[in-house]
CSV table of C-alpha atoms and ligand atoms in Angstrom, one decimal:
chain,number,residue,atom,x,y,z
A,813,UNK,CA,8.0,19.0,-5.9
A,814,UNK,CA,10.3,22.5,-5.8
A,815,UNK,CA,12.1,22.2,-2.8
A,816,UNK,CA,11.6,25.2,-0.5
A,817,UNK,CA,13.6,26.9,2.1
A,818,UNK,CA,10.2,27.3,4.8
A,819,UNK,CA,9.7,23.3,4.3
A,820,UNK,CA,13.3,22.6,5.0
A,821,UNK,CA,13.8,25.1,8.4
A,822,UNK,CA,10.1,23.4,9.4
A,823,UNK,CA,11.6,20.1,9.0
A,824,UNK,CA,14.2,20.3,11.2
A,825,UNK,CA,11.9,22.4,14.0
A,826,UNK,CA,9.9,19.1,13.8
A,827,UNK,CA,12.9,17.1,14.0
A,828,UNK,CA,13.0,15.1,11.0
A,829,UNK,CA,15.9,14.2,8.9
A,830,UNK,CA,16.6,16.5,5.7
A,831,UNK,CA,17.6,14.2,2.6
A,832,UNK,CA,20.7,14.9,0.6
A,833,UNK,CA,18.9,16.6,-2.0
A,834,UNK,CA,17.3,19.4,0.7
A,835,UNK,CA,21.1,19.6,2.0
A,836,UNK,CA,22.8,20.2,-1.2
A,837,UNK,CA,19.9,23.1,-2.1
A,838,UNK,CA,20.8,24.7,1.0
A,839,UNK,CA,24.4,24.8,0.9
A,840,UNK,CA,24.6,25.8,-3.1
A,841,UNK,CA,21.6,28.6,-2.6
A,842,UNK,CA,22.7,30.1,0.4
A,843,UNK,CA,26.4,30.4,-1.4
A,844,UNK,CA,24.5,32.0,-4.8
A,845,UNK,CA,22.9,34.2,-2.0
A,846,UNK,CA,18.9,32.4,-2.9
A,847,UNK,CA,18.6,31.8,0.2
A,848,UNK,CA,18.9,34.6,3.0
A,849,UNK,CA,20.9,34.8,6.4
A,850,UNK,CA,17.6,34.9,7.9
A,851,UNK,CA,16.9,31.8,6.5
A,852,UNK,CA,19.9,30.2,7.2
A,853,UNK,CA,20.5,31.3,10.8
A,854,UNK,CA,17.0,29.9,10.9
A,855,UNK,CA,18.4,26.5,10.2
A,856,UNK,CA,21.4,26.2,11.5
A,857,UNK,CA,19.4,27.5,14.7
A,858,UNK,CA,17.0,24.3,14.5
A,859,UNK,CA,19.7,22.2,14.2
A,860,UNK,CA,21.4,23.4,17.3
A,861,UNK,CA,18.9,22.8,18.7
A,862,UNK,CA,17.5,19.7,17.2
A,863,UNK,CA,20.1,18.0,16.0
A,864,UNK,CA,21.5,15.9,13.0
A,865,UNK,CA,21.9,12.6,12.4
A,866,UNK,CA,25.1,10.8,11.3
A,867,UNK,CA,24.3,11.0,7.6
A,868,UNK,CA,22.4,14.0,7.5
A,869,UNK,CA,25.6,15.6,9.3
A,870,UNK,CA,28.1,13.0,6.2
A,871,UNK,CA,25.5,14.7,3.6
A,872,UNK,CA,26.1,18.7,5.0
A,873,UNK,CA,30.0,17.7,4.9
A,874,UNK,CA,30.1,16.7,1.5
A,875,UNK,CA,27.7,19.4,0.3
A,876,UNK,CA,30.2,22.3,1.8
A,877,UNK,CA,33.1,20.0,0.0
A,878,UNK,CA,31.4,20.6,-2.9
A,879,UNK,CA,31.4,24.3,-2.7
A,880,UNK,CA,34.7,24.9,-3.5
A,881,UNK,CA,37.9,22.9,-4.8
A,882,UNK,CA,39.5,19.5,-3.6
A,883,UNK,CA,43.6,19.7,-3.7
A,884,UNK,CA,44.9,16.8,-5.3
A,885,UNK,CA,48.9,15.8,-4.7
A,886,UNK,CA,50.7,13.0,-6.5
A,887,UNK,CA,52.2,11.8,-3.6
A,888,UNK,CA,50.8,10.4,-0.2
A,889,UNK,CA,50.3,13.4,2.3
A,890,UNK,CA,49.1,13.7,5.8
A,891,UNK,CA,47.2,16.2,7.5
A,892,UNK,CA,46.6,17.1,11.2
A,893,UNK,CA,43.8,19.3,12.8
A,894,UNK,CA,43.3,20.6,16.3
A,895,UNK,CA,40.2,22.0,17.8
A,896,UNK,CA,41.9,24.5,19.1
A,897,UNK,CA,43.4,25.2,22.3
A,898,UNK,CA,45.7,27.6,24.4
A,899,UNK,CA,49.3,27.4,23.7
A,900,UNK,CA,48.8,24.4,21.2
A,901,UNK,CA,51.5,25.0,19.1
A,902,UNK,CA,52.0,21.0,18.1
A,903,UNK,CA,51.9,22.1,14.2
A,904,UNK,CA,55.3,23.2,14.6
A,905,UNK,CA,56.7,20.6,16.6
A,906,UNK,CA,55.2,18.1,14.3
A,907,UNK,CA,55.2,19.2,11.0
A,908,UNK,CA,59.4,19.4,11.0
A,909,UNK,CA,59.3,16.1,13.0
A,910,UNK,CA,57.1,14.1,10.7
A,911,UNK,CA,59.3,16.0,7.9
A,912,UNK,CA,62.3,15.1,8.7
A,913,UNK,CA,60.7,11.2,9.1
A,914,UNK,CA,59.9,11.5,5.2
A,915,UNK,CA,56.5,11.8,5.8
A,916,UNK,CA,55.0,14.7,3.8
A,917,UNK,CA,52.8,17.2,5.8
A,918,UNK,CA,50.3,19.2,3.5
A,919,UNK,CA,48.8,21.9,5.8
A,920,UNK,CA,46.4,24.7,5.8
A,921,UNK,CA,45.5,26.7,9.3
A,922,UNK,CA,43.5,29.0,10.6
A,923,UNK,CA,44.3,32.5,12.4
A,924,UNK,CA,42.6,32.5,16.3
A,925,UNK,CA,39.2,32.2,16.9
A,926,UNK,CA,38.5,33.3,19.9
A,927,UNK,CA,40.8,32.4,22.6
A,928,UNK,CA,42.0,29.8,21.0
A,929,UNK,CA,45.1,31.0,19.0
A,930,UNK,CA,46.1,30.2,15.3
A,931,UNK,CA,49.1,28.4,14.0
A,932,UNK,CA,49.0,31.1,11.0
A,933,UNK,CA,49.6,33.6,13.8
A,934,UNK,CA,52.2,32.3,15.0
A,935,UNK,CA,54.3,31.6,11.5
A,936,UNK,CA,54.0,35.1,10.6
A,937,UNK,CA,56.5,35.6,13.6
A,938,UNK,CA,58.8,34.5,11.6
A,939,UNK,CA,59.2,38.5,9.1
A,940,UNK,CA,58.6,38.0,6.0
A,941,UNK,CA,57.0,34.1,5.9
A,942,UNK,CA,54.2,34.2,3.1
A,943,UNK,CA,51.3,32.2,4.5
A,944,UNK,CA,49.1,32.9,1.3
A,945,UNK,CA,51.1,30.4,-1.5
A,946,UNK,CA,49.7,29.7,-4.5
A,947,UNK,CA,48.7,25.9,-4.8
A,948,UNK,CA,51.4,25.1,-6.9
A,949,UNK,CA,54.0,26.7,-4.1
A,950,UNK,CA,52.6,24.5,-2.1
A,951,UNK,CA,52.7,21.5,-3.7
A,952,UNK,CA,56.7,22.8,-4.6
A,953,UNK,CA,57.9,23.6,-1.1
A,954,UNK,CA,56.0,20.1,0.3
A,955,UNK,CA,58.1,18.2,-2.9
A,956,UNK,CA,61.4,20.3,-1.5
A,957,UNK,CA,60.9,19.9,2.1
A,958,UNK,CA,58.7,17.7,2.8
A,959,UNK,CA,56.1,19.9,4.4
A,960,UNK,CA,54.0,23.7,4.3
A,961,UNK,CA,51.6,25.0,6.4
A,962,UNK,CA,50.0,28.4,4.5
A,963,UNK,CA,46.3,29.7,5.2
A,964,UNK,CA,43.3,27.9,4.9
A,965,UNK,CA,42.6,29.3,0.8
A,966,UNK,CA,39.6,31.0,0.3
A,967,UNK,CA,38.4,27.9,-2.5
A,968,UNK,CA,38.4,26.1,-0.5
A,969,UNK,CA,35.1,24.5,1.4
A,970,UNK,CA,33.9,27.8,0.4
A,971,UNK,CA,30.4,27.0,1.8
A,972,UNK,CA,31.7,27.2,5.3
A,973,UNK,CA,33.6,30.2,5.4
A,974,UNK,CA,29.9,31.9,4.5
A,975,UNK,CA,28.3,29.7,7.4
A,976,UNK,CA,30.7,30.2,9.9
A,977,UNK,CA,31.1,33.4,10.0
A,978,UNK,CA,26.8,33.4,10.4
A,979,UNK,CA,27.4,30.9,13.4
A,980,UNK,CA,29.2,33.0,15.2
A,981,UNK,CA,27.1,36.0,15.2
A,982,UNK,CA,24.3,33.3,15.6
A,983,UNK,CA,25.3,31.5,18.5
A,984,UNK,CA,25.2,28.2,16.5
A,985,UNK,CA,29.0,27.4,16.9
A,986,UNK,CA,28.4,24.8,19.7
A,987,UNK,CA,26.9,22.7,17.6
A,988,UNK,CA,28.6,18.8,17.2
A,989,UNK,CA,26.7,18.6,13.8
A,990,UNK,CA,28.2,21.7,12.3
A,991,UNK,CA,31.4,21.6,14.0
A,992,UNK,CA,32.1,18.0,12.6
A,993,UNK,CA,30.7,19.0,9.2
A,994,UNK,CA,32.8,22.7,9.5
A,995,UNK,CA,36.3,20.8,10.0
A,996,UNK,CA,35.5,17.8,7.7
A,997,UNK,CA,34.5,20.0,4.6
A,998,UNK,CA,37.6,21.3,4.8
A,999,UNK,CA,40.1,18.3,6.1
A,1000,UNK,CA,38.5,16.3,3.2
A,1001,UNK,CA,39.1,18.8,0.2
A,1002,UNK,CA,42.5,18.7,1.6
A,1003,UNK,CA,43.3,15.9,-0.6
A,1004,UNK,CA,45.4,14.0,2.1
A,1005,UNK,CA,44.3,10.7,2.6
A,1006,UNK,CA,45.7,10.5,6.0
A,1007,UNK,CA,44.1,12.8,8.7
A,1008,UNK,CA,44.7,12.7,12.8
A,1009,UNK,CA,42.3,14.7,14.3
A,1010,UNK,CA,42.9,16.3,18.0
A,1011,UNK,CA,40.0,17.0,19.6
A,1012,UNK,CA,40.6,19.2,23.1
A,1013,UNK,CA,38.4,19.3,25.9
A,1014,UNK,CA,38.4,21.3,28.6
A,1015,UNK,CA,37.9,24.9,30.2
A,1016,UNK,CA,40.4,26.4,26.9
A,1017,UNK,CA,38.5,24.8,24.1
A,1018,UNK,CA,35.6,24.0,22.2
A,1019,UNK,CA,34.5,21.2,23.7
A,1020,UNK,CA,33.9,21.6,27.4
A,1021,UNK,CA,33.6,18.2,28.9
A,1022,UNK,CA,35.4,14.7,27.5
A,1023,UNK,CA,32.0,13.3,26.6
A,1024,UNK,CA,31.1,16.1,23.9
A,1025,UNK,CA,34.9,15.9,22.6
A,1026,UNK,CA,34.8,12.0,22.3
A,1027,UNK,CA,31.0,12.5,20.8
A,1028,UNK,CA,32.5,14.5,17.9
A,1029,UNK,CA,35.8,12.7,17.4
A,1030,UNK,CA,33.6,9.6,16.5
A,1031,UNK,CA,31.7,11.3,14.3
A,1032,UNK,CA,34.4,13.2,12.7
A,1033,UNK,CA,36.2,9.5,12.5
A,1034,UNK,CA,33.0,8.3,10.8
A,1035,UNK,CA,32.5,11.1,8.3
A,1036,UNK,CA,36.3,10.2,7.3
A,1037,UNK,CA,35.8,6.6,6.8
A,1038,UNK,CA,32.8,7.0,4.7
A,1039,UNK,CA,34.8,9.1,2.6
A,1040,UNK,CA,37.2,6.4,2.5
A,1041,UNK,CA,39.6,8.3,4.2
A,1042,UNK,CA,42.0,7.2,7.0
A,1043,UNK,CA,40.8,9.3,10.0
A,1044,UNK,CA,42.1,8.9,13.5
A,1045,UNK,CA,41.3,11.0,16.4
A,1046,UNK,CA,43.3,11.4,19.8
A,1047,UNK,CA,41.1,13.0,22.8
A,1048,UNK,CA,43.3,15.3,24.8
A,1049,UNK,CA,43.2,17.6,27.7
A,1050,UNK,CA,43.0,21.7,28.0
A,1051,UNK,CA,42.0,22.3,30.6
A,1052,UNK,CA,45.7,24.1,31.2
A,1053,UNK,CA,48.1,25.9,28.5
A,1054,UNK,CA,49.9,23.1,26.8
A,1055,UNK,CA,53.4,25.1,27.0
A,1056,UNK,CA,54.4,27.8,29.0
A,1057,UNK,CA,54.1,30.4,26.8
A,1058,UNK,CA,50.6,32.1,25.4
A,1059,UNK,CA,50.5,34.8,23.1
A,1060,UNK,CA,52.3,34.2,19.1
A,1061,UNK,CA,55.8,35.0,20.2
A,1062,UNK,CA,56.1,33.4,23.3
A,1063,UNK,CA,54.2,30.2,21.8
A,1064,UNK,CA,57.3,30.4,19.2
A,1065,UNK,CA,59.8,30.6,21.9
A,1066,UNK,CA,58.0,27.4,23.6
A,1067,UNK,CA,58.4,25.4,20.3
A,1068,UNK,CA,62.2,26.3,20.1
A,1069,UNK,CA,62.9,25.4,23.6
A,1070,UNK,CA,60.8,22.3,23.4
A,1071,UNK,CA,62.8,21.6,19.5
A,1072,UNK,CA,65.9,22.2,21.6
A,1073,UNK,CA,65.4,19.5,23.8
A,1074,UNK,CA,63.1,21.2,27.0
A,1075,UNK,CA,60.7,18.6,28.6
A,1076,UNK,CA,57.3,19.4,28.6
A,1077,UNK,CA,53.8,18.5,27.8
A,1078,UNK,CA,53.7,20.3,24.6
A,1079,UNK,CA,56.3,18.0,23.4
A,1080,UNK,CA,54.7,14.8,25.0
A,1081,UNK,CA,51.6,15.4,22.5
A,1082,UNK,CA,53.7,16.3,19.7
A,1083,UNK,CA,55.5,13.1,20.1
A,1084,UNK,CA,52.0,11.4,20.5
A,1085,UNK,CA,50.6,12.9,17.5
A,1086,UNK,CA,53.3,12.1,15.4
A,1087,UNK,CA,53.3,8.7,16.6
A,1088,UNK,CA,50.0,7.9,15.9
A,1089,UNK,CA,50.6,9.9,12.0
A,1090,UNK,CA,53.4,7.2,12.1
A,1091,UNK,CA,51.1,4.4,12.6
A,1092,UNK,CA,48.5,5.4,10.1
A,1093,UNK,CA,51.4,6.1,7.6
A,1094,UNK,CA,53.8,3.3,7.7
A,1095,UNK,CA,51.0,0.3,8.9
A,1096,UNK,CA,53.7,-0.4,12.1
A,1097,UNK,CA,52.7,-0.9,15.7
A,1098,UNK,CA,52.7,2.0,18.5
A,1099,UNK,CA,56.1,0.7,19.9
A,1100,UNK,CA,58.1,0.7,16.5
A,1101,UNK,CA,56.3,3.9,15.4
A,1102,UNK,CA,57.1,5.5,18.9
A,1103,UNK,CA,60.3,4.2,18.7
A,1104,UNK,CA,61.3,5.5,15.5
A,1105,UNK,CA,59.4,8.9,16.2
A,1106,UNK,CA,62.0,9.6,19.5
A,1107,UNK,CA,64.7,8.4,17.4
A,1108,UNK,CA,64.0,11.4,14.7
A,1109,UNK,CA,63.5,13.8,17.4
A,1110,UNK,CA,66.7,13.2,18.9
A,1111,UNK,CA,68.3,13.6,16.1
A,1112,UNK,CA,67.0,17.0,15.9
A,1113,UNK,CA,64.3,19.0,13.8
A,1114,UNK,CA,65.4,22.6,13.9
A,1115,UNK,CA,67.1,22.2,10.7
A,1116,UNK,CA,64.3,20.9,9.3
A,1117,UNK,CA,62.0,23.9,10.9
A,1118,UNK,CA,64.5,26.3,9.5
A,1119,UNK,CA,64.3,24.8,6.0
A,1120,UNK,CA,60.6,25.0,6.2
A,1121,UNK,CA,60.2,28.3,7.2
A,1122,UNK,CA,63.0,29.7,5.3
A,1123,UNK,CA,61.3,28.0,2.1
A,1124,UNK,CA,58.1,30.5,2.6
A,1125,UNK,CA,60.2,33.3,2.8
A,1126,UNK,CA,60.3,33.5,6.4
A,1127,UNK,CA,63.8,34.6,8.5
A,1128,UNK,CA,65.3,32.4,11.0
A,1129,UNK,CA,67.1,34.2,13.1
A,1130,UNK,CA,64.6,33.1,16.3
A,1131,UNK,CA,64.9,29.9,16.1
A,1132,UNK,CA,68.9,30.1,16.4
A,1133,UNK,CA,67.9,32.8,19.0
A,1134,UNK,CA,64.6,32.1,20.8
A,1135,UNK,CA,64.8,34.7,23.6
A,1136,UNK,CA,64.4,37.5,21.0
A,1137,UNK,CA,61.0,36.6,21.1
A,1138,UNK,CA,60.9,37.9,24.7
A,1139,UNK,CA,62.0,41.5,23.7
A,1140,UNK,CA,59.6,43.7,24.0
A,1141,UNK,CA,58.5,47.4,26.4
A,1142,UNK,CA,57.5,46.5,29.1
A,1143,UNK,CA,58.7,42.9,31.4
A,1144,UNK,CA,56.7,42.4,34.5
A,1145,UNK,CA,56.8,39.7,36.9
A,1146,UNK,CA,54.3,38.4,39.2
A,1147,UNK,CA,55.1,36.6,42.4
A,1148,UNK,CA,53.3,34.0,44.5
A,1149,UNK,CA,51.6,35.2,47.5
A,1150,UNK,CA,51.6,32.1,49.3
A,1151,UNK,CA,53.5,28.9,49.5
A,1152,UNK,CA,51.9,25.3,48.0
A,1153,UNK,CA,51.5,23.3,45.0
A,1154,UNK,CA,50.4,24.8,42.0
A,1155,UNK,CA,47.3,22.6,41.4
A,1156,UNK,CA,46.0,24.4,38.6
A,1157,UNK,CA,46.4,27.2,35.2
A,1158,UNK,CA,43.3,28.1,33.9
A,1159,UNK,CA,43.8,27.9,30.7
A,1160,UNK,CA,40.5,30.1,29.5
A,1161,UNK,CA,41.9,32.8,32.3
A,1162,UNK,CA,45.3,33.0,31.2
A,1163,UNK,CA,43.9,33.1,27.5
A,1164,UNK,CA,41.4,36.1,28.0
A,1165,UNK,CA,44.6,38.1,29.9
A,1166,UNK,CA,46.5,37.7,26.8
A,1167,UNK,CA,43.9,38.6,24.4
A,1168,UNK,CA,43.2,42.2,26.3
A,1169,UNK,CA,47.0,42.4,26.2
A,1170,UNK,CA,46.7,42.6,22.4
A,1171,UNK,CA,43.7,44.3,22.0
A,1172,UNK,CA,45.7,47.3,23.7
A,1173,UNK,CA,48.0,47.8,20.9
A,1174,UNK,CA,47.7,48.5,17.7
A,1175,UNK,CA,50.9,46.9,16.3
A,1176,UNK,CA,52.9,44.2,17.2
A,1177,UNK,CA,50.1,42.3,18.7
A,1178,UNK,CA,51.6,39.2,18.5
A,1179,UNK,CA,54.7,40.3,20.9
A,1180,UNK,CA,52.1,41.0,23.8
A,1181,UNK,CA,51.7,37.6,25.7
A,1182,UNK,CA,53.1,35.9,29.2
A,1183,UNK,CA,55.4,32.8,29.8
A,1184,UNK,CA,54.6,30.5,32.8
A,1185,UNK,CA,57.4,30.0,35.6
A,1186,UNK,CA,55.8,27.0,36.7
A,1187,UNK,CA,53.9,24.0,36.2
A,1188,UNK,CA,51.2,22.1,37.4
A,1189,UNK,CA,52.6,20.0,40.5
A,1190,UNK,CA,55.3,22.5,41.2
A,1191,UNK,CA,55.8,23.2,44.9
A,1192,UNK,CA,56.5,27.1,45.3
A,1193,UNK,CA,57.5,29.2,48.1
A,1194,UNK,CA,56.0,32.3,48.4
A,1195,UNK,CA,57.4,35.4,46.5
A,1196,UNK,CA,58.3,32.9,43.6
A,1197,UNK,CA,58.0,33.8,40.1
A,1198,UNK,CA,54.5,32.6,39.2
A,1199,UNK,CA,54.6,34.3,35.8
A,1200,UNK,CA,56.2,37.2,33.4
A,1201,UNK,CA,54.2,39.4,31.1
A,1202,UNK,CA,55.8,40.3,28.0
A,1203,UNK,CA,53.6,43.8,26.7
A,1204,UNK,CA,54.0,47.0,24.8
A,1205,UNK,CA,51.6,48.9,27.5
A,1206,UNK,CA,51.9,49.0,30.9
A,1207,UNK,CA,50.8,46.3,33.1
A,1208,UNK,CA,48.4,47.9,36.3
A,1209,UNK,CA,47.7,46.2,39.7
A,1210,UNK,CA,44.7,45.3,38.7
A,1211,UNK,CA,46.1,43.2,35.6
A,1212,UNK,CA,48.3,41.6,38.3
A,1213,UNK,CA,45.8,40.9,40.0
A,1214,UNK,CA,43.6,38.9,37.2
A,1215,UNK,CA,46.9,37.1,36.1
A,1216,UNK,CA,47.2,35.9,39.3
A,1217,UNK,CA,43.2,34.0,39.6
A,1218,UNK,CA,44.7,32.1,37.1
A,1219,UNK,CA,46.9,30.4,38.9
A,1220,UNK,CA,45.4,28.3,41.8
A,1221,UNK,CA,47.8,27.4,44.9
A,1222,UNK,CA,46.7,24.1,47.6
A,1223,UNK,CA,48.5,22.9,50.3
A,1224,UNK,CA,48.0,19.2,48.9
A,1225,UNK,CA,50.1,18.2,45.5
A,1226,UNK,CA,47.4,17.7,42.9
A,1227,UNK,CA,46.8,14.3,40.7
A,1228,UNK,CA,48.8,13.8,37.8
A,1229,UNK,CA,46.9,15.8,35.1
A,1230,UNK,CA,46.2,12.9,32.3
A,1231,UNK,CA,47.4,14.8,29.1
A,1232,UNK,CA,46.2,12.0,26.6
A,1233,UNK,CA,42.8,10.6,27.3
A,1234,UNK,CA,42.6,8.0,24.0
A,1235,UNK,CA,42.7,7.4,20.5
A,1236,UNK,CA,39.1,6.7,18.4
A,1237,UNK,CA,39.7,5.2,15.2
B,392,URA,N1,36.8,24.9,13.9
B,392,URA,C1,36.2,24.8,12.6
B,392,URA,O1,36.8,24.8,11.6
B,392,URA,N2,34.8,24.8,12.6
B,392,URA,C2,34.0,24.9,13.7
B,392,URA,O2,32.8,24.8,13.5
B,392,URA,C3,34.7,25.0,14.9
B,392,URA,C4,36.0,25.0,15.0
C-alpha cells in the first residue's frame, strides 16, 4: 500500500509506533520538499506530544543520517557534544588537552541557539580563524595537530538542519525524541567511533530538571550502542555560568585563565570530560586516566591551543594576552548592596542580560558580555564588586538593576553546588 503523509501524522495522534519504512518516507520527502511544512510540523507536533519509542526514535536517527554524508577518518577519533549551556566553553579546554594526550579530536559546532552560546562563536574571536574547512583541511589539520573544531557542514545530517529550523518556529524543540535523534544524526555521521555526550540540566539549558537530562542521555547512550558506537554520557549541572565570563570574548578570556592555571569549575569538567574521553579511548580505569589527564594539563596546553588555532588561520595574540579580550567602550561595575553569601547566579538571567547587550550593536557583538567577581559560596561585604560589564553601548540603571536579580545574596552559606551528577554508559 502507498504510504501516505495523513496516515502517518494520524498514526502518531493515535499513538502508535511508525515503522522504519513510514520514517525513512518522511525524512527523504520532506527533504525533496513532497511533503509540506504543514505536514511536517503536523508530525513533529504529535510526536511532542505523543511520544516515540526507543526504536522509532533509533529509526528517525538513522533516517536523518541518511540524508546527508558520513565523514570517514583513517585513524581513531573522538568526538564530544554538549547540550548547551552558559559559559560552557569545555571545547576549548579539552580539545588542546586531549590533543596534546595524542588523542585525536574531530569536531564540528554549532553557533548559539538561544541563550546557550556556540563554540564556533567563540573561535572566530580568534581574527581571521576559518571555521568553514573543506573536509580534507580537516582531516589535514587533525593529522598535524591532533585536533579541529570547524562548523557543523551543511552535508551533513542534512535532514535536520530542514527540521530544526521548523521546530523552533513550531514549538517542538522540547521534545526527548527529536532532540536525541537531532544530536545523534549528526554525532553519528561524524565518523568518530568514540562520543562523550554532556548533557546539562538546569535553569541555562535544555533540559530543565536532572530527570529529563538523564532520560535523554540514556537514550542518546542507546542510539549509540546500536550503532555500534562507543557512547558515554556525563549528566552535569547549569543551573549557574560554568566560568566567570559570558559573552564570546570574555568566555575566551575564561579558557586562557583557566589554560593558565586559574581554579574553577570550568576546568573541573574539562578535566572530567577528558577523563572519561581517556577511559573510552585507552580501555584504563578512572584513576590512571585521571591521573594521566592532570599530568598533561600540568604540563600545559596553551601551546597546543595556539597550534590549533593558528593552524585554521586564526591569530594568537589573546591567548599570550588574555585581558585584550576585555577591551572594549564602555566598563561598568556593579556592586553588592548588601553583605552575605552569594548563594546563587542565575545562569538563564545572566544569559538573557548578555544577549540584549549584543542585540544593541551592530558590530562586534561578540565583545559585549560581563565577567563575574565572584562565585557561588563567596562571602561579600557590601559595596563589593559583584560583577563588570564589558559593552559598546552604555549601560542604564535599569540594566544595573537586572544584572543585579541575577545574583542572589543569603545570610546562610549555601550547599556545595554538585557540578557532576554521573556518568550513563
Ligand atoms: N541541539 C541539537 O543539535 N538538536 C536539538 O534538537 C537540540 C539541541
Amino acid at each position: 500500500m502507498d504510504i501516505l503523509m495523513y496516515n502517518i501524522i494520524d498514526k502518531k495522534r493515535l499513538r502508535q509506533a511508525l515503522t522504519k519504512e513510514e520514517i525513512d518516507w518522511v525524512v527523504s520527502n520532506y527533504v525533496s520538499g513532497i511533503v509540506s511544512d504543514a505536514e511536517m510540523s503536523s508530525l513533529l507536533m504529535a510526536i511532542c506530544l505523543n511520544g516515540m519509542n526507543d526504536t522509532e526514535t533509533y529509526y528517525l536517527t538513522k533516517a536523518m543520517q541518511a540524508s546527508g554524508k558520513t565523514i570517514k577518518f583513517s585513524y581513531p577519533t573522538v568526538d564530544k557534544h554538549s547540550t548547551g549551556g552558559v559559559s560552557d566553553s569545555t571545547t576549548l579546554v579539552l580539545t588542546p588537552l586531549l590533543a596534546s594526550m595524542g588523542i585525536r579530536v574531530a569536531k564540528m559546532s554549532g553557533r548559539g541557539l538561544g541563550t546557550t552560546g556556540g563554540t564556533i562563536d567563540k573561535l572566530e574571536v580568534f581574527k581571521g580563524y576559518d571555521v568553514y574547512k573543506s573536509f580534507d583541511e580537516f582531516n589535514r589539520i587533525i593529522k598535524e595537530t591532533g585536533a579541529s573544531i570547524i562548523a557543523q557542514s551543511a552535508d551533513i545530517a542534512t535532514a535536520d538542519k530542514k527540521i530544526y529550523a521548523l521546530r523552533d518556529k513550531t514549538a517542538t524543540v522540547a521534545s526527548i525524541p527529536l532532540i536525541a535523534s537531532s544530536v545523534m544524526s549528526k554525532k553519528l555521521a561524524m565518523g568518530s567511533n568514540i562520543i562523550l555526550l554532556d548533557v546539562k540540566y538546569g535553569k541555562g539549558a535544555f533540559m530543565q530538571n536532572k530527570r529529563d537530562a538523564i532520560r535523554l542521555a540514556k537514550l542518546m547512550v542507546k542510539i549509540g550502542k546500536l550503532d555500534n558506537k562507543k557512547v558515554w554520557a556525563v549528566i552535569s549541572n547549569m543551573n549557574v555560568p560554568l566560568a566567570e565570563g559570558v559573552g564570546c570574548a570574555q568566555e575566551v578570556y575564561s579558557v586562557i585563565k583557566t589554560i593558565d592555571g586559574e581554579e574553577n569549575n570550568l576546568k573541573k569538567i574539562s578535566i572530567e570530560l577528558a577523563t572519561n574521553l581517556y577511559m573510552m579511548a585507552k580501555n584504563v580505569d578512572r584513576a590512571a586516566a585521571l591521573s594521566e589527564v592532570n599530568i598533561a594539563f600540568d604540563k600545559g596546553i596553551k601551546d597546543k591551543l595556539k597550534q590549533i588555532v593558528n593552524a585554521h588561520g586564526g591569530a594568537t595574540e589573546y591567548i599570550d594576552n588574555p585581558d585584550k579580550l576585555l577591551e572594549s567602550k564602555y566598563v561598568t561595575t556593579i556592586n553588592a548592596s548588601e553583605s552575605g553569601y552569594i548563594s546563587d547566579i542565575d545562569a538563564l538571567n545572566v544569559a538573557r542580560f548578555v544577549m540584549e547587550l549584543k542585540q544593541r550593536v551592530d558590530n562586534d557583538k561578540y565583545r559585549q558580555g560581563i565577567i563575574s567577581n565572584v562565585s557561588v559560596g563567596d562571602r561579600i561585604l557590601a559595596g563589593d564588586k559583584l560583577v563588570t560589564i564589558y559593552s559598546d553601548t552604555k549601560i542604564s540603571v535599569e540594566d544595573k538593576d537586572a544584572i543585579r536579580t541575577a545574583y542572589t545574596i543569603t545570610n546562610r552559606k549555601p550547599k556545595k553546588l554538585k557540578l557532576i551528577e554521573k556518568v550513563i554508559k
